Coordinates of C-alpha atoms in Angstrom, one line a residue:
M1 CA -5.8 -12.9 -6.5
D2 CA -9.1 -12.0 -8.1
V3 CA -11.2 -8.8 -7.9
S4 CA -13.8 -10.3 -5.5
R5 CA -11.1 -11.2 -3.0
H6 CA -9.6 -7.7 -3.1
I7 CA -13.0 -6.2 -2.6
Q8 CA -13.6 -8.4 0.5
V9 CA -10.2 -7.3 1.8
V10 CA -11.1 -3.6 1.4
S11 CA -14.4 -4.2 3.3
D12 CA -12.8 -6.2 6.1
E13 CA -9.7 -4.0 6.5
G14 CA -11.7 -0.8 6.6
L15 CA -13.8 -2.1 9.4
L16 CA -10.7 -3.1 11.4
L17 CA -9.1 0.3 10.8
V18 CA -12.0 2.3 12.1
R19 CA -12.4 -0.1 15.1
A20 CA -8.8 0.4 16.0
A21 CA -8.9 4.1 15.5
E22 CA -11.9 4.3 17.9
A23 CA -10.1 2.1 20.4
A24 CA -6.9 4.0 20.3
G25 CA -8.5 7.5 20.4
L26 CA -8.1 10.1 17.7
G27 CA -5.4 11.9 19.6
A28 CA -3.2 8.9 20.0
K29 CA 0.2 8.9 18.2
V30 CA 0.8 6.5 15.3
P31 CA 4.1 4.8 16.0
T32 CA 4.4 3.6 12.3
C33 CA 3.8 7.1 11.0
P34 CA 5.5 9.3 13.7
D35 CA 4.3 12.6 12.3
W36 CA 0.6 11.5 12.6
E37 CA -2.0 11.2 15.2
V38 CA -4.8 8.8 14.6
R39 CA -7.1 11.6 13.4
D40 CA -4.6 12.3 10.6
L41 CA -4.6 8.7 9.6
V42 CA -8.4 8.5 9.5
R43 CA -8.6 11.7 7.4
H44 CA -5.9 10.6 5.0
T45 CA -7.4 7.1 4.4
G46 CA -10.9 8.4 4.2
M47 CA -9.8 11.0 1.6
V48 CA -8.1 8.3 -0.5
H49 CA -11.2 6.1 -0.4
R50 CA -13.3 9.0 -1.7
W51 CA -10.7 9.8 -4.3
A52 CA -10.7 6.2 -5.6
T53 CA -14.5 6.0 -5.5
A54 CA -14.9 9.1 -7.7
F55 CA -12.8 7.7 -10.6
M56 CA -15.0 4.7 -10.8
A57 CA -18.4 6.2 -9.9
E58 CA -17.9 9.1 -12.3
R59 CA -15.9 7.2 -14.9
R60 CA -13.1 9.8 -14.7
T61 CA -10.6 9.2 -17.4
E62 CA -8.0 11.9 -16.4
F63 CA -6.1 12.3 -13.2
R64 CA -7.5 14.7 -10.6
L65 CA -6.1 15.5 -7.2
G66 CA -7.9 14.1 -4.1
G67 CA -10.2 16.3 -2.2
G68 CA -9.1 18.3 0.9
L69 CA -9.0 16.7 4.3
P70 CA -12.1 17.4 6.4
E71 CA -11.9 19.5 9.6
L72 CA -14.2 17.0 11.3
D73 CA -13.1 15.3 14.5
G74 CA -14.4 12.9 17.1
A75 CA -17.4 10.8 16.4
E76 CA -18.2 12.9 13.3
L77 CA -14.9 12.1 11.7
L78 CA -15.3 8.3 12.4
D79 CA -18.8 8.5 10.8
W80 CA -17.4 10.3 7.8
F81 CA -14.8 7.6 7.4
R82 CA -17.4 4.8 7.7
E83 CA -19.6 6.5 5.0
G84 CA -16.7 6.9 2.6
H85 CA -15.5 3.3 3.2
A86 CA -19.0 1.9 2.6
A87 CA -19.3 4.0 -0.6
L88 CA -16.0 2.6 -1.8
V89 CA -17.0 -1.0 -1.2
D90 CA -20.4 -0.4 -2.8
T91 CA -18.8 1.2 -5.9
L92 CA -16.2 -1.6 -6.3
T93 CA -18.9 -4.2 -6.0
G94 CA -21.2 -2.4 -8.5
T95 CA -18.6 -1.3 -11.1
P96 CA -18.8 -3.4 -14.3
P97 CA -15.5 -5.2 -15.2
D98 CA -15.4 -3.4 -18.6
A99 CA -15.9 0.1 -17.1
E100 CA -13.2 2.6 -18.1
C101 CA -11.6 5.1 -15.8
W102 CA -8.1 6.5 -15.0
T103 CA -5.5 4.3 -13.3
F104 CA -1.8 4.6 -12.8
L105 CA -0.5 1.0 -12.9
P106 CA -1.0 -1.8 -15.5
A107 CA -3.9 -4.1 -14.6
P108 CA -6.4 -6.4 -16.3
S109 CA -9.0 -3.7 -15.9
P110 CA -9.5 -0.4 -14.1
L111 CA -11.8 -2.2 -11.6
A112 CA -9.0 -4.8 -10.9
F113 CA -6.5 -2.0 -10.4
W114 CA -8.7 0.0 -8.0
A115 CA -9.8 -3.1 -6.0
R116 CA -6.2 -4.2 -5.6
R117 CA -4.8 -0.7 -4.9
Q118 CA -7.4 0.1 -2.2
A119 CA -7.0 -3.4 -0.6
H120 CA -3.4 -2.7 0.0
E121 CA -3.9 1.0 0.9
T122 CA -6.4 0.1 3.5
T123 CA -4.5 -2.9 4.9
V124 CA -1.3 -0.9 5.4
H125 CA -3.2 1.9 7.1
R126 CA -5.1 -0.6 9.2
T127 CA -1.8 -1.8 10.6
D128 CA -1.0 1.9 11.4
A129 CA -4.2 2.3 13.3
E130 CA -3.6 -0.9 15.3
S131 CA -0.1 0.2 16.1
A132 CA -1.6 3.2 17.9
C133 CA -3.5 0.8 20.2
G134 CA -0.3 -1.0 21.3
D135 CA -1.9 -4.3 20.6
T136 CA -0.8 -7.2 18.4
V137 CA -1.5 -6.3 14.7
S138 CA -4.2 -8.5 13.0
P139 CA -2.7 -11.1 10.8
I140 CA -2.1 -10.7 7.1
D141 CA -2.5 -13.7 4.8
A142 CA 0.7 -14.8 3.1
E143 CA -0.9 -14.9 -0.4
F144 CA -2.2 -11.4 0.0
A145 CA 1.2 -10.2 1.3
V146 CA 2.9 -11.7 -1.7
D147 CA 0.4 -9.9 -3.9
G148 CA 1.2 -6.6 -2.1
I149 CA 5.0 -7.2 -2.5
E150 CA 4.4 -7.6 -6.2
E151 CA 2.3 -4.5 -6.5
L152 CA 4.9 -2.5 -4.7
L153 CA 8.0 -3.8 -6.5
L154 CA 6.6 -4.5 -10.0
G155 CA 4.2 -1.6 -9.9
M156 CA 4.6 1.3 -7.6
H157 CA 8.4 1.4 -7.8
S158 CA 8.6 0.8 -11.5
R159 CA 7.4 4.3 -12.0
E160 CA 9.6 7.3 -12.8
K161 CA 8.7 8.9 -9.5
S162 CA 10.4 6.2 -7.4
R163 CA 13.3 7.7 -5.5
V164 CA 15.0 4.4 -4.9
R165 CA 18.1 5.1 -7.0
A166 CA 21.8 4.1 -6.8
E167 CA 24.7 5.9 -8.3
E168 CA 26.2 2.6 -9.4
P169 CA 24.3 -0.5 -10.4
R170 CA 23.4 -2.7 -7.4
V171 CA 21.1 -5.7 -6.9
L172 CA 18.6 -6.2 -4.0
R173 CA 17.0 -9.6 -3.5
V174 CA 13.7 -9.9 -1.8
R175 CA 12.8 -13.3 -0.5
A176 CA 9.5 -14.4 1.1
T177 CA 10.2 -17.6 2.9
D178 CA 6.7 -18.8 3.8
A179 CA 4.6 -18.3 0.7
P180 CA 2.9 -21.4 -0.8
A181 CA 6.1 -21.8 -2.8
E182 CA 9.1 -19.7 -1.7
R183 CA 9.0 -16.5 -3.7
T184 CA 11.9 -14.3 -4.7
W185 CA 12.3 -11.0 -6.6
T186 CA 15.4 -9.4 -8.0
V187 CA 15.4 -5.6 -7.8
R188 CA 18.0 -3.9 -10.0
L189 CA 18.9 -0.5 -8.8
S190 CA 20.6 2.2 -10.9
E191 CA 20.2 5.9 -11.6
G192 CA 16.8 5.2 -13.1
P193 CA 13.7 3.7 -11.6
P194 CA 14.2 0.2 -10.0
V195 CA 13.6 -2.7 -12.4
T196 CA 12.2 -5.8 -10.6
E197 CA 12.2 -9.4 -12.0
R198 CA 10.5 -12.4 -10.5
G199 CA 13.1 -15.0 -9.4
A200 CA 16.8 -14.9 -8.5
T201 CA 17.9 -13.7 -11.9
A202 CA 21.2 -12.1 -10.8
A203 CA 23.7 -12.2 -8.0
A204 CA 22.5 -10.0 -5.1
D205 CA 24.5 -7.4 -3.3
C206 CA 22.0 -7.6 -0.4
E207 CA 19.1 -9.8 0.4
V208 CA 16.1 -9.0 2.7
S209 CA 14.0 -12.0 3.6
G210 CA 11.4 -13.3 6.0
Q211 CA 7.8 -14.3 6.3
A212 CA 5.7 -12.7 3.6
A213 CA 3.5 -10.6 5.9
R214 CA 6.4 -9.2 7.8
L215 CA 8.4 -8.6 4.6
Y216 CA 5.4 -6.8 3.1
L217 CA 5.1 -4.4 6.0
A218 CA 8.9 -3.9 6.1
L219 CA 8.9 -2.9 2.4
W220 CA 6.2 -0.4 3.3
N221 CA 8.5 0.8 6.1
R222 CA 6.1 -0.3 8.9
L223 CA 8.5 -2.9 10.4
P224 CA 12.3 -3.5 10.3
F225 CA 13.4 -6.1 7.7
P226 CA 13.2 -9.5 9.4
E227 CA 16.6 -10.7 7.9
V228 CA 19.3 -8.8 6.0
S229 CA 22.3 -10.4 4.5
G230 CA 25.0 -8.9 2.3
D231 CA 25.5 -5.1 2.1
P232 CA 23.1 -3.5 4.7
A233 CA 23.5 -0.1 3.0
L234 CA 21.0 -1.3 0.3
A235 CA 18.4 -2.2 2.9
A236 CA 19.0 1.2 4.5
L237 CA 18.7 2.9 1.0
W238 CA 15.3 1.3 0.6
R239 CA 14.1 2.5 4.0
E240 CA 15.3 6.1 3.4
R241 CA 14.0 6.5 -0.2
S242 CA 11.0 4.2 -0.8
A243 CA 8.2 6.3 0.8
I244 CA 5.2 6.5 -1.6
V245 CA 3.3 9.8 -1.9
M246 CA 0.2 10.6 -3.8
R247 CA 0.7 11.8 -7.3

């Protein structure tokens, strides 16, 4: 997927998120994030949007923590989210491809990194907001879901901070059954960070599979795995230890 497509996703998903938050009510519980109410979700995502925007807009080349969460509530909180989301989209759109700033995953450029990262950040949290409405979650395109699975497996969980570890070497297979061509990933688990390879490169102890969009959300712990075969303890290990937290 190219940068322009990721930017469009950021724009579309942010609008869906705030629409769902308004419909659910800021005091509604978020079933996919049981410790949160919708206001917590809006504050968190709005803070991340501003955090990402600052790296690009100010050309920050070193890591900095995100800003604090606002004490705003009600209509003021929703307006704050909308302002930050619009600023993120404008910044992504206006940042030159050769601009330099801090990132935390390999990418063709910092702009490509931030567009992709915020597209998936916003999409996952949009599904959280919609879960609070009790309505059917808006669809996720299979190609975009595959892109998100790759970012998660080959990027986020390749880092030293991943807690998905196994005392003895094990192999988890991830299979998307409805991508344009069936896609598989082999995740090698050990006492170190997971190592993911494209394709079925080793015999698997456990396989999780399903349509790409459902598998994407399951790997982000928003849905149960559609299908699990082999040793279910590996699927359970993923669910227990794969949560991503801000650096």
